[in-house]
Amino acid sequence: MRKKTLLMQNWKFSKPGSPSEAIDLPHTWNAIDGQDGGNDYWRGMCIYEKTFPKPEFDSTECVYIQFEGVNSSADIILNDQILMHHDGGYSTFRADITEHLCEGENHLIVKVDNGINDRVYPQKADFTFYGGIYRDVTLIVLDKNHFSMDYFGSTGLEVIPEINENDLSNCKINVKSFVTGKGIPVIKLYDMDGNEVLHEQVGKNVVFEMKEPHLWNGLKDPYLYTAKAVLVDEENGQKYDEVEAKFGIRTFKADARHGFFLNGKPYPLYGVSRHQDRKGIGNALTKEMHDEDMALIKEMGCNSIRLAHYQHDQYFYDLCDKNGMVVWAEIPYISEHMPAGRENTISQMKELILQNKNHASIICWGISNEITISTKDNKDMLDNHKMLNDLCHSMDSTRLTTLACYAMCGPFNKVAHITDLVSWNLYLGWYVPGLKLNDFWLDFFHKTFPNRLLGYSEYGAEGMPNLHSDRPRRGDHTEEYQAIYHEYMLECFKKRPWMWATHVWNMFDFAADARDQGGEPGMNHKGLVTFDRKTKKDSFYLYKAYWSDDSFVHICSKRFRDRVGDKLRIKVYSNIDSITLFVNGKRQETKTGGPVFNFEIPFIGNVHIAVRSTNDNSIIDSADFVKTDTPNPSYKLAKSKGKGSANWV
């Protein structure tokens, strides 16, 4: 069976103009300069080198090297032999190195290039394109007869359940195997406890019929089965290879008048978008970091994630399956159509679908994002979109297609009417004045195209935990305005249950080296949690109050400690119906309703505020405020002295 060896330690990294250095993977060379602003992070070709001993294998076996993420183009060279070239920085790819191995030490070179070109996406977007080998590299020894290692980076095993929402008691499970060499697949299905269900099936294309399947039911019950495929010799039963795949059984649909349905029942999708980078680390994340991201998303009560703007780590898709998240997965066909990039959109889409087809969490494939921002050849762009839409449907008839339009893409633009679903990235009330424009725009589109499935793929406002105002306004980057913005948007969406999904931009602050806003260059601060994941902004708790069932109270603007004036306004977010305010230890007032509570008390001097659940004293939050004669100047955004543009566009 397969023997795997991680190649993560003791690499040599060389960057033009700099001395070589010893590094371990995962690694990016833009962890610092890709986050400090100026739109000047280094893009180009760097070299990774490693020596490793020839792995043990015999004449019946072969050896592959697997890369799970190299951004954005890679040339793989082993012992001076060029093995392959790969374009696309976010997907898995492999090379058969069997014939190129030598006795003793083997010299591996990976040339990685994130430089500017006109054919590999992304090239223009509001995030940093970190260069590097930032996910796992693995040596895999396996039998020459094996489940395909060359099928667009997939596992060689596809599991596609078919079930009708009108009859959830009967399900067909189609299992398709892709085999290199000889042998016949023997397929077995197991439940979540490891018990075998149904009788095994033999063949490359088999169908199981399951009665009363246990459904994958989102947050409530993300139940997963496992399909195990063993490749055996038809004559003597010798085992050549084995792979497995988790899968879930569910139905879903989107209705233009009633929103999203899961397993035949209304299931409004409310969630966030997520980028994969971190402060000082870039995109070279560990599994523990992925776990922390998922824990924060779950704490807030989300049931959906838009994994933008590229293919994410398989480990995170697995987390989405296990935790019941409904996922929008997409390729980085973004901001500008490049006529020379058509083949790259095709290859990245094929890899996205084939590497992720078994994930129960994914319900739609995203074709593009804000493609009309700077596209000049609209005819070729539209043709590319139609081709990708048809490709998705031909490769996967079980899922929907979608795309994200930007404000300058009007409701009558042809690109907005190609895919099954459509969502808009609109920042009405942030980049332009007028929160009420969201109501007007949504109602206009819905009235004009009542049968078109509409959602919001991005909406948000920048919020800095160190900036505050008792009179927050658009553009001030205060934590208070961000909270007011999201209060409005949540109520706006609540009135329109026909929307198929809404996704906040963004769950976490992320790096965009072309930006210079909020007093911290190189960052997009629309996250509900800071870049280092250490600070949950007030808006995080607003969403938790709307979406989560875990009882809590949260006093807003606790970081706005120094205040002026004779009145102190206290805002509280909570999913508890009744809360009580205490001032300097004395019971002050009880209010019911929520999830937003507002109190006002005389501000005579320094005060200690506590808010408790009226019925459970253990659910409590507290804050201290200091009365000052003049406003604290550190709470106000200073004029930028950076050299980056204020907004990447």
mmCIF file of N, CA, C and O in Angstrom, residues 249-329:
data_model
loop_
_atom_site.group_PDB
_atom_site.id
_atom_site.type_symbol
_atom_site.label_atom_id
_atom_site.label_comp_id
_atom_site.label_asym_id
_atom_site.label_seq_id
_atom_site.Cartn_x
_atom_site.Cartn_y
_atom_site.Cartn_z
ATOM 1 N N ILE A 249 -24.725 12.836 2.139
ATOM 2 C CA ILE A 249 -25.935 12.695 1.323
ATOM 3 C C ILE A 249 -26.879 13.833 1.687
ATOM 4 O O ILE A 249 -27.274 13.977 2.847
ATOM 5 N N ARG A 250 -27.206 14.660 0.720
ATOM 6 C CA ARG A 250 -28.100 15.796 0.967
ATOM 7 C C ARG A 250 -28.699 16.281 -0.336
ATOM 8 O O ARG A 250 -28.180 15.992 -1.416
ATOM 9 N N THR A 251 -29.796 16.992 -0.234
ATOM 10 C CA THR A 251 -30.347 17.696 -1.384
ATOM 11 C C THR A 251 -30.292 19.188 -1.086
ATOM 12 O O THR A 251 -30.304 19.616 0.079
ATOM 13 N N PHE A 252 -30.215 19.969 -2.129
ATOM 14 C CA PHE A 252 -30.290 21.417 -1.948
ATOM 15 C C PHE A 252 -30.858 22.045 -3.214
ATOM 16 O O PHE A 252 -30.773 21.474 -4.309
ATOM 17 N N LYS A 253 -31.428 23.191 -3.035
ATOM 18 C CA LYS A 253 -31.903 23.975 -4.169
ATOM 19 C C LYS A 253 -32.027 25.426 -3.724
ATOM 20 O O LYS A 253 -32.080 25.730 -2.526
ATOM 21 N N ALA A 254 -32.054 26.308 -4.690
ATOM 22 C CA ALA A 254 -32.275 27.727 -4.420
ATOM 23 C C ALA A 254 -33.501 28.164 -5.198
ATOM 24 O O ALA A 254 -33.669 27.817 -6.372
ATOM 25 N N ASP A 255 -34.367 28.898 -4.529
ATOM 26 C CA ASP A 255 -35.622 29.362 -5.107
ATOM 27 C C ASP A 255 -35.627 30.887 -5.115
ATOM 28 O O ASP A 255 -35.321 31.519 -4.098
ATOM 29 N N ALA A 256 -35.968 31.479 -6.254
ATOM 30 C CA ALA A 256 -35.901 32.938 -6.404
ATOM 31 C C ALA A 256 -36.895 33.674 -5.521
ATOM 32 O O ALA A 256 -36.748 34.884 -5.307
ATOM 33 N N ARG A 257 -37.874 32.969 -4.996
ATOM 34 C CA ARG A 257 -38.873 33.625 -4.143
ATOM 35 C C ARG A 257 -38.765 33.215 -2.675
ATOM 36 O O ARG A 257 -39.264 33.914 -1.802
ATOM 37 N N HIS A 258 -38.115 32.097 -2.420
ATOM 38 C CA HIS A 258 -38.100 31.585 -1.050
ATOM 39 C C HIS A 258 -36.701 31.271 -0.515
ATOM 40 O O HIS A 258 -36.573 30.761 0.594
ATOM 41 N N GLY A 259 -35.660 31.561 -1.287
ATOM 42 C CA GLY A 259 -34.309 31.377 -0.790
ATOM 43 C C GLY A 259 -33.775 29.963 -0.931
ATOM 44 O O GLY A 259 -34.199 29.198 -1.802
ATOM 45 N N PHE A 260 -32.870 29.607 -0.052
ATOM 46 C CA PHE A 260 -32.146 28.331 -0.139
ATOM 47 C C PHE A 260 -32.847 27.249 0.675
ATOM 48 O O PHE A 260 -33.398 27.519 1.754
ATOM 49 N N PHE A 261 -32.771 26.019 0.152
ATOM 50 C CA PHE A 261 -33.364 24.858 0.825
ATOM 51 C C PHE A 261 -32.308 23.769 0.962
ATOM 52 O O PHE A 261 -31.547 23.494 0.028
ATOM 53 N N LEU A 262 -32.262 23.144 2.112
ATOM 54 C CA LEU A 262 -31.395 21.994 2.358
ATOM 55 C C LEU A 262 -32.271 20.832 2.785
ATOM 56 O O LEU A 262 -33.064 20.950 3.726
ATOM 57 N N ASN A 263 -32.159 19.728 2.065
ATOM 58 C CA ASN A 263 -32.965 18.530 2.351
ATOM 59 C C ASN A 263 -34.456 18.842 2.394
ATOM 60 O O ASN A 263 -35.205 18.346 3.246
ATOM 61 N N GLY A 264 -34.865 19.697 1.460
ATOM 62 C CA GLY A 264 -36.284 20.002 1.296
ATOM 63 C C GLY A 264 -36.850 21.030 2.252
ATOM 64 O O GLY A 264 -38.034 21.350 2.175
ATOM 65 N N LYS A 265 -36.030 21.561 3.154
ATOM 66 C CA LYS A 265 -36.518 22.526 4.139
ATOM 67 C C LYS A 265 -35.793 23.863 3.987
ATOM 68 O O LYS A 265 -34.618 23.892 3.616
ATOM 69 N N PRO A 266 -36.490 24.963 4.269
ATOM 70 C CA PRO A 266 -35.833 26.275 4.172
ATOM 71 C C PRO A 266 -34.580 26.314 5.042
ATOM 72 O O PRO A 266 -34.597 25.875 6.196
ATOM 73 N N TYR A 267 -33.510 26.846 4.474
ATOM 74 C CA TYR A 267 -32.228 26.891 5.179
ATOM 75 C C TYR A 267 -31.512 28.170 4.732
ATOM 76 O O TYR A 267 -30.599 28.121 3.893
ATOM 77 N N PRO A 268 -31.923 29.306 5.275
ATOM 78 C CA PRO A 268 -31.315 30.574 4.846
ATOM 79 C C PRO A 268 -29.798 30.540 5.038
ATOM 80 O O PRO A 268 -29.310 30.191 6.117
ATOM 81 N N LEU A 269 -29.051 30.888 3.985
ATOM 82 C CA LEU A 269 -27.600 30.874 4.056
ATOM 83 C C LEU A 269 -27.081 32.235 4.497
ATOM 84 O O LEU A 269 -27.284 33.243 3.821
ATOM 85 N N TYR A 270 -26.430 32.257 5.639
ATOM 86 C CA TYR A 270 -25.806 33.476 6.135
ATOM 87 C C TYR A 270 -24.391 33.133 6.578
ATOM 88 O O TYR A 270 -24.167 32.186 7.321
ATOM 89 N N GLY A 271 -23.449 33.866 6.034
ATOM 90 C CA GLY A 271 -22.084 33.498 6.333
ATOM 91 C C GLY A 271 -21.086 34.582 6.018
ATOM 92 O O GLY A 271 -21.416 35.758 5.937
ATOM 93 N N VAL A 272 -19.860 34.144 5.826
ATOM 94 C CA VAL A 272 -18.737 35.050 5.641
ATOM 95 C C VAL A 272 -17.885 34.570 4.470
ATOM 96 O O VAL A 272 -17.979 33.429 4.042
ATOM 97 N N SER A 273 -17.058 35.466 3.978
ATOM 98 C CA SER A 273 -15.995 35.105 3.054
ATOM 99 C C SER A 273 -14.705 34.963 3.857
ATOM 100 O O SER A 273 -14.543 35.578 4.912
ATOM 101 N N ARG A 274 -13.788 34.173 3.320
ATOM 102 C CA ARG A 274 -12.542 33.927 4.043
ATOM 103 C C ARG A 274 -11.353 33.954 3.100
ATOM 104 O O ARG A 274 -11.375 33.351 2.036
ATOM 105 N N HIS A 275 -10.307 34.701 3.495
ATOM 106 C CA HIS A 275 -8.993 34.601 2.873
ATOM 107 C C HIS A 275 -8.113 33.727 3.759
ATOM 108 O O HIS A 275 -8.363 33.582 4.956
ATOM 109 N N GLN A 276 -7.036 33.182 3.175
ATOM 110 C CA GLN A 276 -6.269 32.157 3.879
ATOM 111 C C GLN A 276 -4.994 32.683 4.539
ATOM 112 O O GLN A 276 -4.180 31.889 5.007
ATOM 113 N N ASP A 277 -4.775 34.012 4.601
ATOM 114 C CA ASP A 277 -3.480 34.485 5.097
ATOM 115 C C ASP A 277 -3.530 34.958 6.542
ATOM 116 O O ASP A 277 -4.599 35.147 7.130
ATOM 117 N N ARG A 278 -2.324 35.175 7.097
ATOM 118 C CA ARG A 278 -2.171 35.604 8.491
ATOM 119 C C ARG A 278 -1.037 36.613 8.616
ATOM 120 O O ARG A 278 -0.127 36.663 7.785
ATOM 121 N N LYS A 279 -1.076 37.356 9.702
ATOM 122 C CA LYS A 279 -0.081 38.383 9.973
ATOM 123 C C LYS A 279 1.301 37.761 10.164
ATOM 124 O O LYS A 279 1.479 36.857 10.982
ATOM 125 N N GLY A 280 2.280 38.245 9.380
ATOM 126 C CA GLY A 280 3.646 37.781 9.502
ATOM 127 C C GLY A 280 3.892 36.377 9.002
ATOM 128 O O GLY A 280 5.012 35.868 9.084
ATOM 129 N N ILE A 281 2.855 35.736 8.468
ATOM 130 C CA ILE A 281 2.950 34.342 8.020
ATOM 131 C C ILE A 281 2.555 34.217 6.555
ATOM 132 O O ILE A 281 3.008 33.328 5.855
ATOM 133 N N GLY A 282 1.716 35.142 6.102
ATOM 134 C CA GLY A 282 1.207 35.044 4.740
ATOM 135 C C GLY A 282 0.260 33.877 4.606
ATOM 136 O O GLY A 282 -0.581 33.623 5.472
ATOM 137 N N ASN A 283 0.403 33.145 3.502
ATOM 138 C CA ASN A 283 -0.501 32.011 3.254
ATOM 139 C C ASN A 283 0.077 30.676 3.713
ATOM 140 O O ASN A 283 -0.508 29.630 3.463
ATOM 141 N N ALA A 284 1.224 30.704 4.405
ATOM 142 C CA ALA A 284 1.873 29.464 4.851
ATOM 143 C C ALA A 284 1.290 29.010 6.184
ATOM 144 O O ALA A 284 1.948 29.017 7.228
ATOM 145 N N LEU A 285 0.024 28.578 6.156
ATOM 146 C CA LEU A 285 -0.710 28.257 7.374
ATOM 147 C C LEU A 285 -0.443 26.828 7.850
ATOM 148 O O LEU A 285 -0.162 25.931 7.055
ATOM 149 N N THR A 286 -0.593 26.638 9.143
ATOM 150 C CA THR A 286 -0.558 25.301 9.728
ATOM 151 C C THR A 286 -1.989 24.795 9.903
ATOM 152 O O THR A 286 -2.957 25.567 9.839
ATOM 153 N N LYS A 287 -2.126 23.513 10.159
ATOM 154 C CA LYS A 287 -3.456 22.949 10.395
ATOM 155 C C LYS A 287 -4.102 23.574 11.627
ATOM 156 O O LYS A 287 -5.328 23.773 11.679
ATOM 157 N N GLU A 288 -3.288 23.897 12.627
ATOM 158 C CA GLU A 288 -3.833 24.526 13.835
ATOM 159 C C GLU A 288 -4.443 25.883 13.521
ATOM 160 O O GLU A 288 -5.450 26.284 14.122
ATOM 161 N N MET A 289 -3.872 26.593 12.568
ATOM 162 C CA MET A 289 -4.420 27.885 12.166
ATOM 163 C C MET A 289 -5.748 27.715 11.434
ATOM 164 O O MET A 289 -6.695 28.488 11.636
ATOM 165 N N HIS A 290 -5.828 26.713 10.580
ATOM 166 C CA HIS A 290 -7.109 26.415 9.928
ATOM 167 C C HIS A 290 -8.167 26.060 10.979
ATOM 168 O O HIS A 290 -9.323 26.498 10.885
ATOM 169 N N ASP A 291 -7.782 25.274 11.960
ATOM 170 C CA ASP A 291 -8.712 24.894 13.026
ATOM 171 C C ASP A 291 -9.219 26.133 13.769
ATOM 172 O O ASP A 291 -10.415 26.228 14.091
ATOM 173 N N GLU A 292 -8.308 27.057 14.054
ATOM 174 C CA GLU A 292 -8.705 28.267 14.768
ATOM 175 C C GLU A 292 -9.679 29.094 13.943
ATOM 176 O O GLU A 292 -10.663 29.625 14.472
ATOM 177 N N ASP A 293 -9.426 29.202 12.643
ATOM 178 C CA ASP A 293 -10.345 29.946 11.772
ATOM 179 C C ASP A 293 -11.739 29.333 11.809
ATOM 180 O O ASP A 293 -12.751 30.034 11.926
ATOM 181 N N MET A 294 -11.807 28.015 11.691
ATOM 182 C CA MET A 294 -13.112 27.358 11.707
ATOM 183 C C MET A 294 -13.799 27.551 13.052
ATOM 184 O O MET A 294 -15.020 27.785 13.107
ATOM 185 N N ALA A 295 -13.058 27.480 14.143
ATOM 186 C CA ALA A 295 -13.652 27.664 15.471
ATOM 187 C C ALA A 295 -14.258 29.059 15.613
ATOM 188 O O ALA A 295 -15.345 29.215 16.181
ATOM 189 N N LEU A 296 -13.584 30.063 15.093
ATOM 190 C CA LEU A 296 -14.097 31.441 15.164
ATOM 191 C C LEU A 296 -15.338 31.604 14.296
ATOM 192 O O LEU A 296 -16.306 32.259 14.696
ATOM 193 N N ILE A 297 -15.314 31.011 13.112
ATOM 194 C CA ILE A 297 -16.479 31.089 12.221
ATOM 195 C C ILE A 297 -17.678 30.390 12.862
ATOM 196 O O ILE A 297 -18.808 30.890 12.824
ATOM 197 N N LYS A 298 -17.437 29.244 13.474
ATOM 198 C CA LYS A 298 -18.525 28.526 14.142
ATOM 199 C C LYS A 298 -19.050 29.292 15.348
ATOM 200 O O LYS A 298 -20.260 29.338 15.587
ATOM 201 N N GLU A 299 -18.132 29.890 16.105
ATOM 202 C CA GLU A 299 -18.565 30.645 17.285
ATOM 203 C C GLU A 299 -19.539 31.750 16.897
ATOM 204 O O GLU A 299 -20.489 32.042 17.636
ATOM 205 N N MET A 300 -19.321 32.356 15.755
ATOM 206 C CA MET A 300 -20.171 33.461 15.328
ATOM 207 C C MET A 300 -21.544 32.984 14.865
ATOM 208 O O MET A 300 -22.472 33.781 14.740
ATOM 209 N N GLY A 301 -21.662 31.695 14.577
ATOM 210 C CA GLY A 301 -22.962 31.152 14.191
ATOM 211 C C GLY A 301 -23.195 31.033 12.701
ATOM 212 O O GLY A 301 -24.326 30.805 12.263
ATOM 213 N N CYS A 302 -22.146 31.175 11.903
ATOM 214 C CA CYS A 302 -22.289 31.066 10.442
ATOM 215 C C CYS A 302 -22.744 29.669 10.042
ATOM 216 O O CYS A 302 -22.407 28.687 10.701
ATOM 217 N N ASN A 303 -23.452 29.600 8.924
ATOM 218 C CA ASN A 303 -23.743 28.289 8.347
ATOM 219 C C ASN A 303 -23.234 28.177 6.916
ATOM 220 O O ASN A 303 -23.462 27.168 6.248
ATOM 221 N N SER A 304 -22.539 29.229 6.447
ATOM 222 C CA SER A 304 -22.046 29.225 5.074
ATOM 223 C C SER A 304 -20.729 29.993 4.995
ATOM 224 O O SER A 304 -20.507 30.948 5.744
ATOM 225 N N ILE A 305 -19.859 29.566 4.079
ATOM 226 C CA ILE A 305 -18.583 30.247 3.852
ATOM 227 C C ILE A 305 -18.348 30.356 2.351
ATOM 228 O O ILE A 305 -18.476 29.370 1.617
ATOM 229 N N ARG A 306 -18.019 31.557 1.925
ATOM 230 C CA ARG A 306 -17.518 31.726 0.565
ATOM 231 C C ARG A 306 -15.995 31.673 0.656
ATOM 232 O O ARG A 306 -15.368 32.555 1.241
ATOM 233 N N LEU A 307 -15.413 30.623 0.094
ATOM 234 C CA LEU A 307 -13.960 30.453 0.151
ATOM 235 C C LEU A 307 -13.353 31.170 -1.054
ATOM 236 O O LEU A 307 -13.225 30.628 -2.148
ATOM 237 N N ALA A 308 -13.006 32.433 -0.814
ATOM 238 C CA ALA A 308 -12.536 33.338 -1.861
ATOM 239 C C ALA A 308 -11.016 33.382 -1.840
ATOM 240 O O ALA A 308 -10.400 33.111 -0.821
ATOM 241 N N HIS A 309 -10.450 33.814 -2.939
ATOM 242 C CA HIS A 309 -10.942 33.905 -4.312
ATOM 243 C C HIS A 309 -10.243 32.847 -5.141
ATOM 244 O O HIS A 309 -9.857 33.085 -6.287
ATOM 245 N N TYR A 310 -10.054 31.678 -4.557
ATOM 246 C CA TYR A 310 -9.199 30.639 -5.137
ATOM 247 C C TYR A 310 -9.476 29.333 -4.414
ATOM 248 O O TYR A 310 -10.248 29.291 -3.449
ATOM 249 N N GLN A 311 -8.854 28.284 -4.864
ATOM 250 C CA GLN A 311 -9.001 26.985 -4.207
ATOM 251 C C GLN A 311 -8.259 27.000 -2.870
ATOM 252 O O GLN A 311 -7.083 27.345 -2.809
ATOM 253 N N HIS A 312 -8.939 26.603 -1.810
ATOM 254 C CA HIS A 312 -8.339 26.583 -0.483
ATOM 255 C C HIS A 312 -7.774 25.198 -0.175
ATOM 256 O O HIS A 312 -7.912 24.254 -0.950
ATOM 257 N N ASP A 313 -7.130 25.118 0.974
ATOM 258 C CA ASP A 313 -6.485 23.878 1.414
ATOM 259 C C ASP A 313 -7.525 22.772 1.577
ATOM 260 O O ASP A 313 -8.611 22.994 2.115
ATOM 261 N N GLN A 314 -7.184 21.562 1.118
ATOM 262 C CA GLN A 314 -8.090 20.429 1.292
ATOM 263 C C GLN A 314 -8.474 20.244 2.757
ATOM 264 O O GLN A 314 -9.600 19.841 3.068
ATOM 265 N N TYR A 315 -7.558 20.530 3.624
ATOM 266 C CA TYR A 315 -7.842 20.375 5.048
ATOM 267 C C TYR A 315 -9.004 21.276 5.463
ATOM 268 O O TYR A 315 -9.839 20.878 6.295
ATOM 269 N N PHE A 316 -9.081 22.468 4.888
ATOM 270 C CA PHE A 316 -10.173 23.364 5.277
ATOM 271 C C PHE A 316 -11.500 22.934 4.665
ATOM 272 O O PHE A 316 -12.555 23.054 5.309
ATOM 273 N N TYR A 317 -11.481 22.424 3.445
ATOM 274 C CA TYR A 317 -12.722 21.867 2.881
ATOM 275 C C TYR A 317 -13.207 20.699 3.744
ATOM 276 O O TYR A 317 -14.419 20.548 3.966
ATOM 277 N N ASP A 318 -12.275 19.883 4.224
ATOM 278 C CA ASP A 318 -12.658 18.788 5.128
ATOM 279 C C ASP A 318 -13.303 19.338 6.398
ATOM 280 O O ASP A 318 -14.292 18.772 6.899
ATOM 281 N N LEU A 319 -12.742 20.422 6.925
ATOM 282 C CA LEU A 319 -13.335 21.038 8.115
ATOM 283 C C LEU A 319 -14.748 21.529 7.833
ATOM 284 O O LEU A 319 -15.641 21.426 8.691
ATOM 285 N N CYS A 320 -14.972 22.056 6.644
ATOM 286 C CA CYS A 320 -16.313 22.514 6.278
ATOM 287 C C CYS A 320 -17.290 21.345 6.241
ATOM 288 O O CYS A 320 -18.431 21.455 6.709
ATOM 289 N N ASP A 321 -16.858 20.218 5.682
ATOM 290 C CA ASP A 321 -17.701 19.017 5.670
ATOM 291 C C ASP A 321 -18.063 18.599 7.088
ATOM 292 O O ASP A 321 -19.231 18.342 7.412
ATOM 293 N N LYS A 322 -17.036 18.513 7.941
ATOM 294 C CA LYS A 322 -17.227 18.006 9.301
ATOM 295 C C LYS A 322 -18.068 18.933 10.162
ATOM 296 O O LYS A 322 -18.737 18.478 11.103
ATOM 297 N N ASN A 323 -18.014 20.228 9.865
ATOM 298 C CA ASN A 323 -18.709 21.198 10.706
ATOM 299 C C ASN A 323 -20.018 21.697 10.117
ATOM 300 O O ASN A 323 -20.674 22.560 10.712
ATOM 301 N N GLY A 324 -20.401 21.182 8.967
ATOM 302 C CA GLY A 324 -21.712 21.498 8.416
ATOM 303 C C GLY A 324 -21.823 22.835 7.723
ATOM 304 O O GLY A 324 -22.927 23.391 7.622
ATOM 305 N N MET A 325 -20.710 23.372 7.224
ATOM 306 C CA MET A 325 -20.749 24.637 6.503
ATOM 307 C C MET A 325 -21.164 24.415 5.047
ATOM 308 O O MET A 325 -20.682 23.487 4.394
ATOM 309 N N VAL A 326 -22.024 25.274 4.544
ATOM 310 C CA VAL A 326 -22.380 25.257 3.125
ATOM 311 C C VAL A 326 -21.405 26.182 2.403
ATOM 312 O O VAL A 326 -21.247 27.349 2.770
ATOM 313 N N VAL A 327 -20.747 25.669 1.364
ATOM 314 C CA VAL A 327 -19.584 26.337 0.796
ATOM 315 C C VAL A 327 -19.781 26.753 -0.658
ATOM 316 O O VAL A 327 -20.335 26.007 -1.468
ATOM 317 N N TRP A 328 -19.313 27.951 -0.957
ATOM 318 C CA TRP A 328 -19.126 28.467 -2.307
ATOM 319 C C TRP A 328 -17.639 28.354 -2.594
ATOM 320 O O TRP A 328 -16.816 28.955 -1.925
ATOM 321 N N ALA A 329 -17.254 27.547 -3.597
ATOM 322 C CA ALA A 329 -15.848 27.368 -3.977
ATOM 323 C C ALA A 329 -15.633 27.997 -5.346
ATOM 324 O O ALA A 329 -16.482 27.864 -6.238
#
